[in-house]
GROMACS .gro file of C-alpha atoms in nm:
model
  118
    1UNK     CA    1  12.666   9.994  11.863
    2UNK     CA    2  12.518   9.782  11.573
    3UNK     CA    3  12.715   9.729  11.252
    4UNK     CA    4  12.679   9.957  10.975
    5UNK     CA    5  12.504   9.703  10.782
    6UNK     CA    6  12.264   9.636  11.067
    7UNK     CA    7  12.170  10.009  11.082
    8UNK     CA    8  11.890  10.158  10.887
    9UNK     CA    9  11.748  10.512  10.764
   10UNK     CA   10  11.475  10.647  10.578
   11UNK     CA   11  11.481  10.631  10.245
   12UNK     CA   12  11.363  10.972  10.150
   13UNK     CA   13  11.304  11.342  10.373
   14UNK     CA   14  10.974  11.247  10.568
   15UNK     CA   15  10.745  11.564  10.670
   16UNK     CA   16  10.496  11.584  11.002
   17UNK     CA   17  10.306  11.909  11.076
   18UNK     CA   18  10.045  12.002  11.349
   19UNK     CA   19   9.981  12.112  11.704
   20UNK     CA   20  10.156  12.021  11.994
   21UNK     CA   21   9.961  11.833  12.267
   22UNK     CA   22  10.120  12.045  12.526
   23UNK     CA   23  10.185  12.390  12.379
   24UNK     CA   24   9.909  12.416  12.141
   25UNK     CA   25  10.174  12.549  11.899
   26UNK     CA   26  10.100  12.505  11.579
   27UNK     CA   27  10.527  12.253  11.422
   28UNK     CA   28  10.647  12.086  11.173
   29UNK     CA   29  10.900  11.811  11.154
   30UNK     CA   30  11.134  11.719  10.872
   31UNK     CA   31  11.320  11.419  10.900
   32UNK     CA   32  11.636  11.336  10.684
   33UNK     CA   33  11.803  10.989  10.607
   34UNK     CA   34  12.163  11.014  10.744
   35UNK     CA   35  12.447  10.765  10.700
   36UNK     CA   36  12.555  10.448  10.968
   37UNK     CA   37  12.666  10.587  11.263
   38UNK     CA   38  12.519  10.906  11.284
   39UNK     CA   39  12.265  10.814  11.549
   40UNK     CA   40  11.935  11.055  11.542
   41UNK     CA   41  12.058  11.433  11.635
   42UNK     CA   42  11.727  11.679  11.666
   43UNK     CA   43  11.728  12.025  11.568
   44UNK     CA   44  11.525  12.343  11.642
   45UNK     CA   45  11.528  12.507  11.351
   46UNK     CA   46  11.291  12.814  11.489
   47UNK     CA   47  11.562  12.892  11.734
   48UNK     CA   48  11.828  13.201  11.655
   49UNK     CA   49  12.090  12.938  11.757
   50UNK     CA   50  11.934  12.646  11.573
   51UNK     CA   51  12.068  12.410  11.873
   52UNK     CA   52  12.093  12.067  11.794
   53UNK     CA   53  12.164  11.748  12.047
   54UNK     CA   54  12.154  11.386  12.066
   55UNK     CA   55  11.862  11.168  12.114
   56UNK     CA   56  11.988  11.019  12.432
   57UNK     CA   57  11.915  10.962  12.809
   58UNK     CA   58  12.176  11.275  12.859
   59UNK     CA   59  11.962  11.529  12.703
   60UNK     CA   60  11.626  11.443  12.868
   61UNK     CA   61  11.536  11.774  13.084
   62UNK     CA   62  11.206  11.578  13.280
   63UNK     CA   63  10.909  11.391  13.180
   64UNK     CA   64  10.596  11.613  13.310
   65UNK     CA   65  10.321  11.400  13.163
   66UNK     CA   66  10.575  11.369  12.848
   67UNK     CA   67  10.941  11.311  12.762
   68UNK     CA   68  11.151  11.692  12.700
   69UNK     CA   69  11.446  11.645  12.515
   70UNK     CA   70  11.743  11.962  12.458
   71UNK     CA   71  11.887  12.177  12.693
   72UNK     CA   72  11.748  12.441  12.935
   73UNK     CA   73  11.584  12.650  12.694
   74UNK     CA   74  11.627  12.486  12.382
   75UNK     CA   75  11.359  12.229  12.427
   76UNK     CA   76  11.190  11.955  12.202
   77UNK     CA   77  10.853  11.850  12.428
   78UNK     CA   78  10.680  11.519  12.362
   79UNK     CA   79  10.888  11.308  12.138
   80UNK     CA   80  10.794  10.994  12.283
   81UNK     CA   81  10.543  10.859  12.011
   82UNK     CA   82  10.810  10.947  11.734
   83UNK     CA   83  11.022  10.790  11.919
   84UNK     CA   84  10.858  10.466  11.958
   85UNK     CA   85  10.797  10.516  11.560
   86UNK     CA   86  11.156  10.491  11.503
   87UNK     CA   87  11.228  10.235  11.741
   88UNK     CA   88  10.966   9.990  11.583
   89UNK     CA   89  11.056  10.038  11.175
   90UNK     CA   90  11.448   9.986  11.383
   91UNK     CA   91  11.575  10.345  11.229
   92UNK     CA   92  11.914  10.412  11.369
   93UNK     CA   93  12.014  10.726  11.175
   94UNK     CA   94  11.862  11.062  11.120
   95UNK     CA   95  11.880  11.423  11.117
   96UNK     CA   96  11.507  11.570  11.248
   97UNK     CA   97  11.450  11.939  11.225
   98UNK     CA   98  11.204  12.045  11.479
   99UNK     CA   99  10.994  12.369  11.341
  100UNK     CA  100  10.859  12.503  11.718
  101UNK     CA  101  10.849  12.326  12.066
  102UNK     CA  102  10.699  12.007  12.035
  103UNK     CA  103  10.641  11.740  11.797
  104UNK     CA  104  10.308  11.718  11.634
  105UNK     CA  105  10.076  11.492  11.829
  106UNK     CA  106   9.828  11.419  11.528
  107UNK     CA  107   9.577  11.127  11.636
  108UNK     CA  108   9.736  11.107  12.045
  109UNK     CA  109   9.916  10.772  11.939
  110UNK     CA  110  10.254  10.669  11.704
  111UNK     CA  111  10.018  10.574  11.429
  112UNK     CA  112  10.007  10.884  11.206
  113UNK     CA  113  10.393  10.858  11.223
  114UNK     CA  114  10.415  10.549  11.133
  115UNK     CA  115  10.221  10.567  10.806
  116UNK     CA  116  10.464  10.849  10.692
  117UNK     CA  117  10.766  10.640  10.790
  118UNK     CA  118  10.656  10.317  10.604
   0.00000   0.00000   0.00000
């Protein structure tokens, strides 16, 4: 694990919305700075349960054409382009809220996330 001052965040709540490349649904994604250490938990919020897990190898369910994150039922599809997002501004720590199934794929590439992010 890096240090905590070697881990970074957003500074302010960063909002996506669209369709899902796979569902069609129409979601929306908040995401929220959090503090060293937390790691990046996701969250569907349009769930009675809201479930949330951990954005790690653990909690991937299969990669049909895209990566599925959650657990049997409880399902975030296609977070690999906000994923590789994150991974290139080097954000360590956040709480997302996923509003439906899937994340928004906007354009079909990371780019539209990255302009919110920066």
């Amino acid at each position: 694990m890096k240090e905590a001052k070697d881990q970074t965040t957003l500074a302010d709540v960063v909002e996506l919305a669209g369709k899902g490349l796979f569902t069609g649904a129409t979601t929306s994604v908040r995401l929220y700075p959090r503090e060293a250490d937390y790691g990046i938990i996701l969250q569907r919020v349009d769930l009675p349960s809201k479930p949330f897990f951990s954005a790690t190898v653990d909690n991937v369910l299969g990669t049909p054409r895209c990566t599925i994150l959650g657990k049997k039922g409880e399902e975030i599809w296609t977070v690999e382009h906000l994923f590789s997002a994150l991974q290139a501004l080097q954000i360590d720590n956040l709480h997302i809220e996923v509003q439906g199934p899937e994340i928004p794929i906007g354009d079909g590439s990371a780019f539209f996330i990255m302009e919110k992010l920066m």
